[in-house]
Each structure stands twice: as structure tokens, then as C-alpha cells.
């Protein structure tokens, strides 16, 4: 995981230009004129070691002088602090849109190593009062280490609202009527200086923030941290219910508001740990913290005492609020935390024990067997709780300090677990243990297309029973991509056509696929039935398979695109860009759009390096991820090489008001005139229609501007706060593998009132396998089928043309022709087009659906205008729309046909059905195709995650389904669809009627339910 999830360019530039650059002060001394530091004497404090030499601090002349690594963010002007063991970068003042959207915070870190850096860290931010932070104005090097002792960097700033995050709005939308007792939007008279201190020989950067209260009254606030995860790493909390904050345990429980003494991240060859100290005694670690994790960002309440302590900040009658931090009028006060860097979590664990002088003994572990180098070893206590994680070095060695007790070690490489190794650790001294990894078998698959050329694809290996021996591989500690219990492995076949996976000895079945337009191998496989896959015997030795898949669906003139995708540059995704591109090549998607949260990513270089550009085009975009008034994709964009995040839109506006939706859309198009704007998941707890309380027929909004820190529109009325805009082009009706009923009603409402948007299907995937890439997807009518010939302009025009089909698998087309004298005449009018008939005239609608032999559908439905589909005040209209025509499809085998131009054995199903309908006035028609309960589901292609309970983990699969955009009908002779079935007088403003909500204090159960839902759904 990594870059922030959830930008007025001129304001950002002004902030950056006015921010003072770091001052290189050499060996120390007073700050430059104008720096009003909240003073603290680091050199005189016993909290910081001044022994030895070798610690250094300096201003970076270029980004290449920084830590380096897969998620390095440093730029010229940032400050590097290092010694002979660790290196870290402190960001210069300025705007960098993220959960902590201002500079002055620690952003990169790594151990000192030979060769390139391995930074995989996001940002160590903090906030207070549930939504305020210090906006850095000055960064100074107070001690550069040239005189020995610690290197010290001071960051001074002023109180500022965190315009990215609104904790109150999160609580309010889950628990109406519940409010924080402290207003995060109220300015506080605080000035602060954060001192970053790195002593010689230490692996921790000590972070001490001093607050100066410049007001006439005492200030009492909660303190917290906002820690952004960074790149591809696994979060870890030794006190959490599943060790990974914010993730589900294998019993299905979601870990929320956990207790926390320390937490950290394990990445490739580097790990990070973080803990705080008691504000009343900075020499004693704070053990009473509350930890939450949402969408890749960990938030802490220092001294918050878990969920009950957090709840006290919503209770105006509480006499005690854990985590309260007070600063007297005219006084100052500080608090301390440690940021530790190591090679694995075992090293972090050992460091904390050593810092606390805890009695302990050294455990040396020798990992033996294949793939021992880099193998992970989980250290579990006598209760089965994982206490830490070790990563073996090139010689298979690992070590950790532990308190006395009985432990169990389980090693794993490539998700293949070792047997458990018990070990008893004494109170002191040293003990050693051996971990023997199993000898795996190799399954090699070579994949070719029908012409005998290498092909990308996906290999899925199933275990014969309900649960594989390596189910979950929780022992190896991977937080994401939890596979179903009966899936032994998923591997992506690259364009070179060959992949090898390692498996435990045994008997399996294997399946090779390349998405819904292609046949599967073996051809005997039927969706949802692993028993019809190929038998693989790995009991005695390795095995090699040769597979062939062919495009069997004729989608000539159309290209499939996924218009909502996340990878490592999104805070809530741990999928690196290479893996993300490979996952879409494997699923046969023709166009991959980058839509990371508030980050402009370009997949093209990775796609070319993989050899995928002959198979798939890429489009640059971003998801403008407003915290609490919806998410909006913009593409195609041009990535800014000069901006650390590629030049995303600064939707909160910095110190100014947040953009209203009309202003946001204007801002996007001012910078990118040709951009398509897509309204993402517009309903529910991420939905802009819900947040802004929109009447869908009129576009009137009822939410107050101040709720979102927006400036009220001068033209706002009591019935319309004018926060909404119809200035978007596309609407997601299927986010994941099924369409949302409320969004279908919204889409139909807009069709009927002339506000025509392109309905799309997207995966919104954040994972490598668990939410499959390209399910759903959108087929677009595009003149070329060569990915290398696709231009951004042609792509944008295709989306805006409304010639699109959303689908989780089946390929569907819809055409219309006028009927005269009982016969259909004229050229067929395709999706997005308009057919003219006389008023009351008859049309023939023809629906064609295709899919590979392994897929099944069994019904078609036709929809048109009907009254009563609008929604008021943000509430969902979830009444299922009624079709005007339905057709049951015949037995599956009757629709199978050989595919011309391919060898025997490659077949597809194809149904063509015609419907006669009439049009009394201008109208529209949409077709859908689906499958009933009796039809096999799409797993392991179209599936949307793994659901766990005490009985195990199973795939949440989907039935095949597709939804076309509209064919329009001109029945008044104007030549266009312009006499809309629903008339919307300009003066009409529908009014929302709401009952007052009584303020109440939530129960722990209600609050925990809110947090669980937030963790599950907040992207």
C-alpha cells in the first residue's frame, strides 16, 4: 500500500513559493530571523543520546541523493537525516495532497545498505483535535552532526485544519446525530515545532513535538497519528485481533479500534515500527493507545484506551476523556514518539525490548530448504498469537530477541508452510532453532493462442478437497489477497507465455483462462466447477502443461476497458504496478485506465516493458477522492513529471474553501479540456449523491456547504444548496460484478430527463487476485482494435458517445430498426444512436449475446422509461425497475457454435433475440442479460473477494450479467431524442423531508459496527 487515498493549482503554487526552504545551520545555533520556534533544547535533554559521532543531516540537492527505493518521494530541498545504520527524509514545507496534506513530515526511510535503497514508506504524519495539524512554514537543521552527537532537524509551523480528512462527517454518516465534543474546524492558538533527532548508532528517529499555546485559555485536545503505509508492505499490530490493523481475521472479524503498544510494516528487505510515549512521562512508552486503520492509513489516539476511550470524545457529559492533552494558556508542552527502521519486524521487536531494558534472550533461527533466502518465519506465542515476523537473509539466517516463554515457529516461502517448530526461550542468553521448508513441486504452464503464439493468461490451481494445506498462508503474514480455502495458487502468465508455480506435493486440478472473450483450458471446464479442470499429479515430481486459449467472442469494432483501477500509488492498494498490469493482461482487457486515489499514474512504461503493449492499451487518469462528497475519475490526463504525485487535482483547495462539485469539474476541465469525468460508486457510504443529498430528477442538493468546508453558492436557496453538478460524462452502474439497483434507477431517471450519461461497469479492484481485474468492464465502440493505435482522444470520444456495454462477462449488443408493414426496415441503429419512427410506431430491438463455452446466461430483459424512478434528498430508490419485455434463453447446448477460422473444439454460445416494442413519443431502450440461480457462477474469473467465517473462506462469486447503454427513439419527427419523457420545469425544486435526529451517544457495539463498515468500504 502506499500513496494517500483520498488538489486549485494556483493556490498550491503560491504555498510552495512562499514556503521557506530548509536552513542548513551546520552545528546548530539559533534559527534564522523570522522563525518563531516553540523552543526545546534537544542537546540538554536526557531523552536523546549525544554519544558518539556519525549522525548527519543535510539538504538534498536532488531526489537521487535521497534514500531511494520503490516508493521514494524525496525531492530537491527535502532534508536527509542519517547515520551508519538508517536513513530518513523529512519533507520540505508545501502542499502534498494526502491524509496529511502539508510538508514537514517524515516520508522516506531505509536501513543503510549496499546497492539501491528500498524505501517503502508513505508518511509519518500526526493530527490533533480529530482534524487539525501543524502546517510547516520552516525546516531548519539545528545540528548537522559535524560536531558529533545527534543530528537534529526542526520543523516549525502553525495550526491548520486538515482539509483532507473529516472525522466528524465519517461519524455522522454512519451514526446520525452523534457528534464529536471538539470541533475540528475551529482554529486553535497553537504554534508547534517538531524535532527529528537521530543519534549515532541508533535505528530510531525520535520525533518530539512541542506545542506553544499563544491564546488566553487552556487548550485540551486529543493527540493522534496519521501514518500512510507507502508501497507494497504488510501492516502489523502484535496486539490486534488479526495482527493486521483494519483487516479481517480468518474468523471473519474485522479488527477496529484495537489496543496498540506499537505497530509496523513489513516490506521487501525493510520494516518499520512506530510507538508513542506517555505525555506525562516521555521516558515511558504509552501502552494505552487506540489504533484504527482505514484505506491504507493508520490512525492512532495516543493514550486513548481503545474503543471506549474513543467513544468518550462523542459524549458531552463525560468526566474523563482518555488521550486528553492539555496546554496551559501561554504555556508549552511536548510529546514523543519513536520511528524505528529495520530489516524485518523481528528487528523492530528486538529494538523495543532493548530500549525498554526488558529481560530477554536471543533466538537464532536457521531456515533450511528450497527458497530459504528471504523466507518469512512467524513467531507465535503459546496462545497462537503472532508476536513478530522474521525474514531470513541470503544464508537463511534470522534472529530476534524474545522474553522468556514457549513459542512456535512456522516458516514459509512462496506461501508454502513448514511444519511447526516449538522452541523454549529462557530468561537470558541464547537459544537456536531450525526451520525446515518443504521441498515443493514445480508446475510449469506454457500458454499459446490459436495461432501458436505465446499468450498472456491466468493459471488457477485448485485443491481437490474443501481446504488446501496452505490455506491463507497466514503464517507467512500477508494481509491482503486472502484466497478461498480450496485455491492452492493463482499465477499470471506473462506475454512470454510461460509461468512456473511451486506447490506442495499432491494432486490438484489446474485451469488456464484469459478473460470472458476467450476459451478456457481444458475445454471441458465449466464455470464454477473445479472438477472439470485438468488433473495435475505432483505427488512424485514436477509437471509441465501445454495449454491453448483462443478468442471465441466476436467483438469486432469494440474494445473492453476497465475505467476504475487501483495499484500501489493508492493508499489502500498493495499491488505494485507490474503486477497490476500483468493482472489485466491475464484477463484479456483491451484498455487499462490508471485511477489511483489523488495520484496520476502512467502504466504505459510498465506495459511496454512486459511486452503487453501489443495486447493492451493504457490510459492515464486519477480518482479525485474527496473525503466526504464522492469520488470522481478523470481521464485521459497528462501526467506532470515535475509533480511528486503526477499533478493530481487539489480538490480541498489548501487553506481556501473546498471546491463545490461544479467548481471541481471546472477545475478538472481547465487543466484537462478533453477529460472524461466519471461519477464513481455514487450511492452508499462512498456516494456523492448520498453525501450531497441530491434529488436526482432536478439535481437539487440539500446538504449544507459548511459540512464540507465549502463556501456557500451565492445562488443557493432553501431548497437547493447548489453543491451538485450534472457536469460529469459517465456513471458507474456496476462497481464490481453486479449492477446497483439504486444506480440503475438514477441512470434511467437521467435518461428520461435528457441528462444522458454513459453507464459503465468497473472492477474498482485494489487487489491482485481477490477482486479480479476487469470484472466488471466496459466495452466501448472504437474504430481501431489495435491497442497501439488507440489515442487518448479516440478513447475519450468513445466514452462520451454512449456507445458502451457494461458487463462482468457476456458480450452484448443491442440494435434497433423501424418496423413498416410488419417488417423491420433500414440499417440497424446501434447503442448510443437514435432511430426515428412515427408516434405510436413499432420498432424491432435485436439483442445478441456471446460468450465462451464455459459461460452460461439464461435471460434477456428490455427496459424503457417509466415514472417513479427518481430519488429525493440523497435517499436511494432501491425498488427494482420493471422490464417491458423478457425472454428466457434456450438450453445451453442449443446455442453453441463452432468459431470460424479456429480449429475444431473452439466453441462459443451465441443467442440472438428480437423484441417488438412501440414508441408513443420520444423514448429510450436498454437491454440486460443475466443468469438465474441455476446457472453456474463466474469463479475464478469474475469474483469480488473472499468471505471468511469460522467454517473457512470461500469466494464471493458472480453470475454472468451485462447491461447496455441506451438506443434512443425519435418519435416526434425532429430527428433527435429531444422531447424527453420526464419534463423538468426550471422552477421545480423537489424538497427533501427529514425528521430531526436526536443527539445520542453511541454504544460501543454501534460504534464498532460503524468502524467495521468503514474499514470494509472506504477506499
mmCIF file of N, CA and C in Angstrom, residues 7 33 81 88 95 181 201 241 260 303 321 380 407 487 668 672 709 741 767 798 925 975 1000 1002:
data_model
loop_
_atom_site.group_PDB
_atom_site.id
_atom_site.type_symbol
_atom_site.label_atom_id
_atom_site.label_comp_id
_atom_site.label_asym_id
_atom_site.label_seq_id
_atom_site.Cartn_x
_atom_site.Cartn_y
_atom_site.Cartn_z
ATOM 1 N N UNK A 7 -7.106 18.754 -5.507
ATOM 2 C CA UNK A 7 -5.900 19.448 -5.216
ATOM 3 C C UNK A 7 -6.199 20.838 -5.802
ATOM 4 N N UNK A 33 16.199 34.669 11.331
ATOM 5 C CA UNK A 33 15.228 35.697 11.669
ATOM 6 C C UNK A 33 13.876 35.328 11.052
ATOM 7 N N UNK A 81 18.337 12.821 6.912
ATOM 8 C CA UNK A 81 18.942 12.601 8.216
ATOM 9 C C UNK A 81 19.376 11.140 8.249
ATOM 10 N N UNK A 88 16.679 8.570 6.621
ATOM 11 C CA UNK A 88 15.288 9.010 6.514
ATOM 12 C C UNK A 88 15.252 10.391 5.883
ATOM 13 N N UNK A 95 2.601 21.896 -0.156
ATOM 14 C CA UNK A 95 1.352 21.148 -0.278
ATOM 15 C C UNK A 95 1.620 19.823 -0.962
ATOM 16 N N UNK A 181 -17.178 16.063 20.605
ATOM 17 C CA UNK A 181 -17.328 17.165 21.554
ATOM 18 C C UNK A 181 -16.355 18.293 21.249
ATOM 19 N N UNK A 201 24.485 5.592 15.915
ATOM 20 C CA UNK A 201 24.340 4.186 16.235
ATOM 21 C C UNK A 201 22.920 3.704 16.456
ATOM 22 N N UNK A 241 -6.425 -8.159 16.613
ATOM 23 C CA UNK A 241 -7.139 -9.440 16.562
ATOM 24 C C UNK A 241 -6.657 -10.297 15.402
ATOM 25 N N UNK A 260 -3.004 -0.883 21.139
ATOM 26 C CA UNK A 260 -1.734 -0.833 20.419
ATOM 27 C C UNK A 260 -0.619 -0.311 21.317
ATOM 28 N N UNK A 303 -2.841 7.314 24.001
ATOM 29 C CA UNK A 303 -3.407 7.134 25.332
ATOM 30 C C UNK A 303 -4.911 6.996 25.320
ATOM 31 N N UNK A 321 -11.799 11.862 29.609
ATOM 32 C CA UNK A 321 -11.605 11.509 28.207
ATOM 33 C C UNK A 321 -10.168 11.056 28.005
ATOM 34 N N UNK A 380 5.030 -17.320 16.988
ATOM 35 C CA UNK A 380 3.742 -17.324 17.686
ATOM 36 C C UNK A 380 3.956 -17.669 19.153
ATOM 37 N N UNK A 407 7.332 -20.737 22.432
ATOM 38 C CA UNK A 407 6.921 -20.176 21.151
ATOM 39 C C UNK A 407 6.850 -21.284 20.103
ATOM 40 N N UNK A 487 -8.237 -22.912 -3.079
ATOM 41 C CA UNK A 487 -7.351 -22.445 -4.143
ATOM 42 C C UNK A 487 -5.916 -22.522 -3.641
ATOM 43 N N UNK A 668 -11.064 20.529 -13.183
ATOM 44 C CA UNK A 668 -10.525 19.407 -13.955
ATOM 45 C C UNK A 668 -10.429 19.777 -15.433
ATOM 46 N N UNK A 672 -7.469 19.980 -18.034
ATOM 47 C CA UNK A 672 -7.528 18.872 -18.999
ATOM 48 C C UNK A 672 -8.822 19.006 -19.806
ATOM 49 N N UNK A 709 -16.790 22.073 4.390
ATOM 50 C CA UNK A 709 -15.849 23.204 4.402
ATOM 51 C C UNK A 709 -15.897 23.968 3.076
ATOM 52 N N UNK A 741 -29.049 -1.546 -7.946
ATOM 53 C CA UNK A 741 -30.428 -1.213 -8.320
ATOM 54 C C UNK A 741 -30.698 0.276 -8.221
ATOM 55 N N UNK A 767 -6.831 -5.164 -5.353
ATOM 56 C CA UNK A 767 -6.062 -6.353 -5.028
ATOM 57 C C UNK A 767 -5.559 -7.032 -6.295
ATOM 58 N N UNK A 798 -15.057 7.914 -27.404
ATOM 59 C CA UNK A 798 -15.833 6.685 -27.304
ATOM 60 C C UNK A 798 -16.660 6.671 -26.022
ATOM 61 N N UNK A 925 -34.404 2.723 -24.975
ATOM 62 C CA UNK A 925 -34.465 1.318 -24.589
ATOM 63 C C UNK A 925 -33.065 0.835 -24.193
ATOM 64 N N UNK A 975 -35.871 14.370 -35.556
ATOM 65 C CA UNK A 975 -34.608 13.757 -35.941
ATOM 66 C C UNK A 975 -33.687 13.481 -34.783
ATOM 67 N N UNK A 1000 -27.432 11.542 20.333
ATOM 68 C CA UNK A 1000 -27.306 10.381 21.212
ATOM 69 C C UNK A 1000 -25.861 9.947 21.270
ATOM 70 N N UNK A 1002 -23.382 6.872 21.050
ATOM 71 C CA UNK A 1002 -23.462 5.511 20.527
ATOM 72 C C UNK A 1002 -22.961 4.497 21.542
#
